[in-house]
Structure formats: structure tokens, C-alpha cells
Tab-separated table of C-alpha atoms in Angstrom:
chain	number	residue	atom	x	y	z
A	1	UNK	CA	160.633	39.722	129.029
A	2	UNK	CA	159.907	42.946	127.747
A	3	UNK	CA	160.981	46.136	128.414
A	4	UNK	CA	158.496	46.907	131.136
A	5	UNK	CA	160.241	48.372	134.382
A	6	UNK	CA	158.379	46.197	136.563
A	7	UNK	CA	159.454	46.658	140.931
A	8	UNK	CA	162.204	43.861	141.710
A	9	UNK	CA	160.027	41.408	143.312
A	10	UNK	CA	157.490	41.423	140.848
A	11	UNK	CA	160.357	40.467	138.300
A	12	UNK	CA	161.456	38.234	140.147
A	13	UNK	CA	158.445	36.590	140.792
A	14	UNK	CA	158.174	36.545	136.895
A	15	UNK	CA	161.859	34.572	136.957
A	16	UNK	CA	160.811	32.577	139.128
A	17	UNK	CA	157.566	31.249	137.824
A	18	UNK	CA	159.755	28.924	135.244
A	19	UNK	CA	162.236	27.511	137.954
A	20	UNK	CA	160.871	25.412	140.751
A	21	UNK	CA	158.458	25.908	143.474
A	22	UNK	CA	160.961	26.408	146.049
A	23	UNK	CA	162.431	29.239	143.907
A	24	UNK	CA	158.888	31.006	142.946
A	25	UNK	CA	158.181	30.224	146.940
A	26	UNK	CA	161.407	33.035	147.754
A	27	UNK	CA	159.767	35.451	146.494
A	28	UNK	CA	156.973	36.027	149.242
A	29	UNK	CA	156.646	36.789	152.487
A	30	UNK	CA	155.980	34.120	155.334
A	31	UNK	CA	152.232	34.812	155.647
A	32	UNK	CA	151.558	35.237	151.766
A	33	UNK	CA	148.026	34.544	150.450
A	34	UNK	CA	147.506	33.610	146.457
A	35	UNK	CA	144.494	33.203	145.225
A	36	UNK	CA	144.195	31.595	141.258
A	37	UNK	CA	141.897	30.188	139.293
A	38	UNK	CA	139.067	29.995	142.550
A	39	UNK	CA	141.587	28.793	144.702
A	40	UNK	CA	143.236	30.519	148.056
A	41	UNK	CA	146.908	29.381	149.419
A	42	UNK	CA	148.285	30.705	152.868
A	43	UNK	CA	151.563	30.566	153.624
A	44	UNK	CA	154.666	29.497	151.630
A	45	UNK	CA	154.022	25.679	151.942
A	46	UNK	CA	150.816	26.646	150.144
A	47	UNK	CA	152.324	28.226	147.293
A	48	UNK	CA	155.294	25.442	147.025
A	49	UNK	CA	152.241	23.357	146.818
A	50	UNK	CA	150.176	25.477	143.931
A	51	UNK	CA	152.879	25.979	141.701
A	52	UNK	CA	154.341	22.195	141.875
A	53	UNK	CA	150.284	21.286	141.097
A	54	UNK	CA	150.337	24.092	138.027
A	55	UNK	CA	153.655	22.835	136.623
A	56	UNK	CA	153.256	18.706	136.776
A	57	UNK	CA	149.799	19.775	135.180
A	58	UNK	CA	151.197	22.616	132.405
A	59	UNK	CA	153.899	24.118	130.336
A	60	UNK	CA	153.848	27.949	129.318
A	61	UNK	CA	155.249	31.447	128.907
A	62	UNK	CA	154.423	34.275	130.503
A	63	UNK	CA	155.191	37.853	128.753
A	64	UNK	CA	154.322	40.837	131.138
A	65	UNK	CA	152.837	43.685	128.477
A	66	UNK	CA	151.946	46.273	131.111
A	67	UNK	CA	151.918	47.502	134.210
A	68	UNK	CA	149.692	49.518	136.357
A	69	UNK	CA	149.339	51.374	139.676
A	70	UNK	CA	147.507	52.503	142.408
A	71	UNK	CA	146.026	51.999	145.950
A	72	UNK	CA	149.472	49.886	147.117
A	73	UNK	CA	148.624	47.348	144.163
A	74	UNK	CA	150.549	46.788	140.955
A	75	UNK	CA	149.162	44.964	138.548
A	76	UNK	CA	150.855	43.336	135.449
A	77	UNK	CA	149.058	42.198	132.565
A	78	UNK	CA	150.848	39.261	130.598
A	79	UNK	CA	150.558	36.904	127.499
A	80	UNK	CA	150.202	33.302	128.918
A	81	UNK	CA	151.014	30.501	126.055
A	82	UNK	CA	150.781	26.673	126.653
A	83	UNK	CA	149.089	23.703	126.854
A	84	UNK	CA	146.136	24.449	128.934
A	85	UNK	CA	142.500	25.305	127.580
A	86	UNK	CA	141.779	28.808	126.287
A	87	UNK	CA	145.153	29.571	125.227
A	88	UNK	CA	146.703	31.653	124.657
A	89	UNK	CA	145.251	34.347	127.324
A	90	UNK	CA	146.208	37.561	129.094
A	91	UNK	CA	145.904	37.193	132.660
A	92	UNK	CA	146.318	40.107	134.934
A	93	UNK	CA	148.399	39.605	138.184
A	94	UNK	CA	147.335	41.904	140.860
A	95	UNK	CA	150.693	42.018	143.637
A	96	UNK	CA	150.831	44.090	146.868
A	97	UNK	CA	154.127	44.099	147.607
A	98	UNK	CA	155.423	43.628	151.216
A	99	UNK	CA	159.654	44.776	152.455
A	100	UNK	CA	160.726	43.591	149.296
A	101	UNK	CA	158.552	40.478	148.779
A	102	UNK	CA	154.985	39.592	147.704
A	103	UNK	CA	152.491	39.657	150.507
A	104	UNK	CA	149.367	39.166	147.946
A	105	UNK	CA	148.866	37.587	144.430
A	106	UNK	CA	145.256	37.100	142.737
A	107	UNK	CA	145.663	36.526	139.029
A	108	UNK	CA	142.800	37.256	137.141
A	109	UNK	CA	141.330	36.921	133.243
């Protein structure tokens, strides 16, 4: 990763994203909502669920390159390389942050 000084759960939802779904899963709160690529998941069974679907489908990186604030959301742009159409890309990951955890995720082009 870069040398970005990203909040704690945000890097470790970035650590998480290439260990398993029950890992990535840890790193939100009970009631978390993600929404991705025109898609909403509730809840942590949801997310298990999303990222088991995005990793049997694709293989990438993901390089946060910045990070901004304001109105209780951070959001981290990143370089996104694999095998999936259109890439590489720079998606932008918009997180409102919850006790320590993620209570919100919508990642965006």
C-alpha cells in the first residue's frame, strides 16, 4: 500500500479485501449496507456473500492513491488491476465509518 494514512478500519478493510470473505466480513458492523457495481448487500451474510461472488469471479490489486474527507465520509480512491473488463480502473470507495468498523461502503468509477 502506499503511504496514505488511511483511519484503521478503512486499512483494514483494504487487508482484508485479499484474504477471505469471512476476514473482509470483520471489518463491518452487524447492520452494514454495500452497495457495488448496482448491487445493495445488508448485513454481514450479505457481504460474506458479495465478496466470495467477486473473488471465484476475479483476481486483482487494489492501491489506495488518496484520500478525502468530509460530511462523516472518507473516501479513498485506488488503482484496481486484474482480470475483469475495463482494467485497469480507479474506483473510489466512499466509507462511513461506525465504533471502529464500516457501517457503509458504495464503490464508485
Amino acid at each position: 500500500m502506499t503511504t496514505l494514512s488511511l483511519p484503521d478500519p478503512i486499512t483494514a478493510y483494504f487487508a482484508a479485501d485479499q484474504q477471505t470473505p469471512e476476514v473482509l466480513a470483520r471489518c463491518f458492523t452487524t447492520h452494514a449496507v454495500v452497495k457495488d457495481e448496482g448491487h445493495t448487500y445488508c448485513g454481514l451474510d450479505a457481504i460474506k456473500a458479495w465478496k466470495a461472488a467477486a473473488s471465484a469471479k476475479y483476481t486483482y490489486t487494489n492501491e489506495p492513491t488518496a484520500l478525502e474527507q468530509g460530511e462523516g465520509c472518507h473516501t479513498v480512491t485506488s488503482r484496481v488491476v486484474g482480470n475483469f473488463p475495463g482494467s485497469p480502473v480507479d474506483l473510489r470507495y466512499h466509507f462511513r465509518l461506525e465504533r471502529g468498523l464500516i457501517s457503509a461502503l458504495e464503490i464508485s468509477v
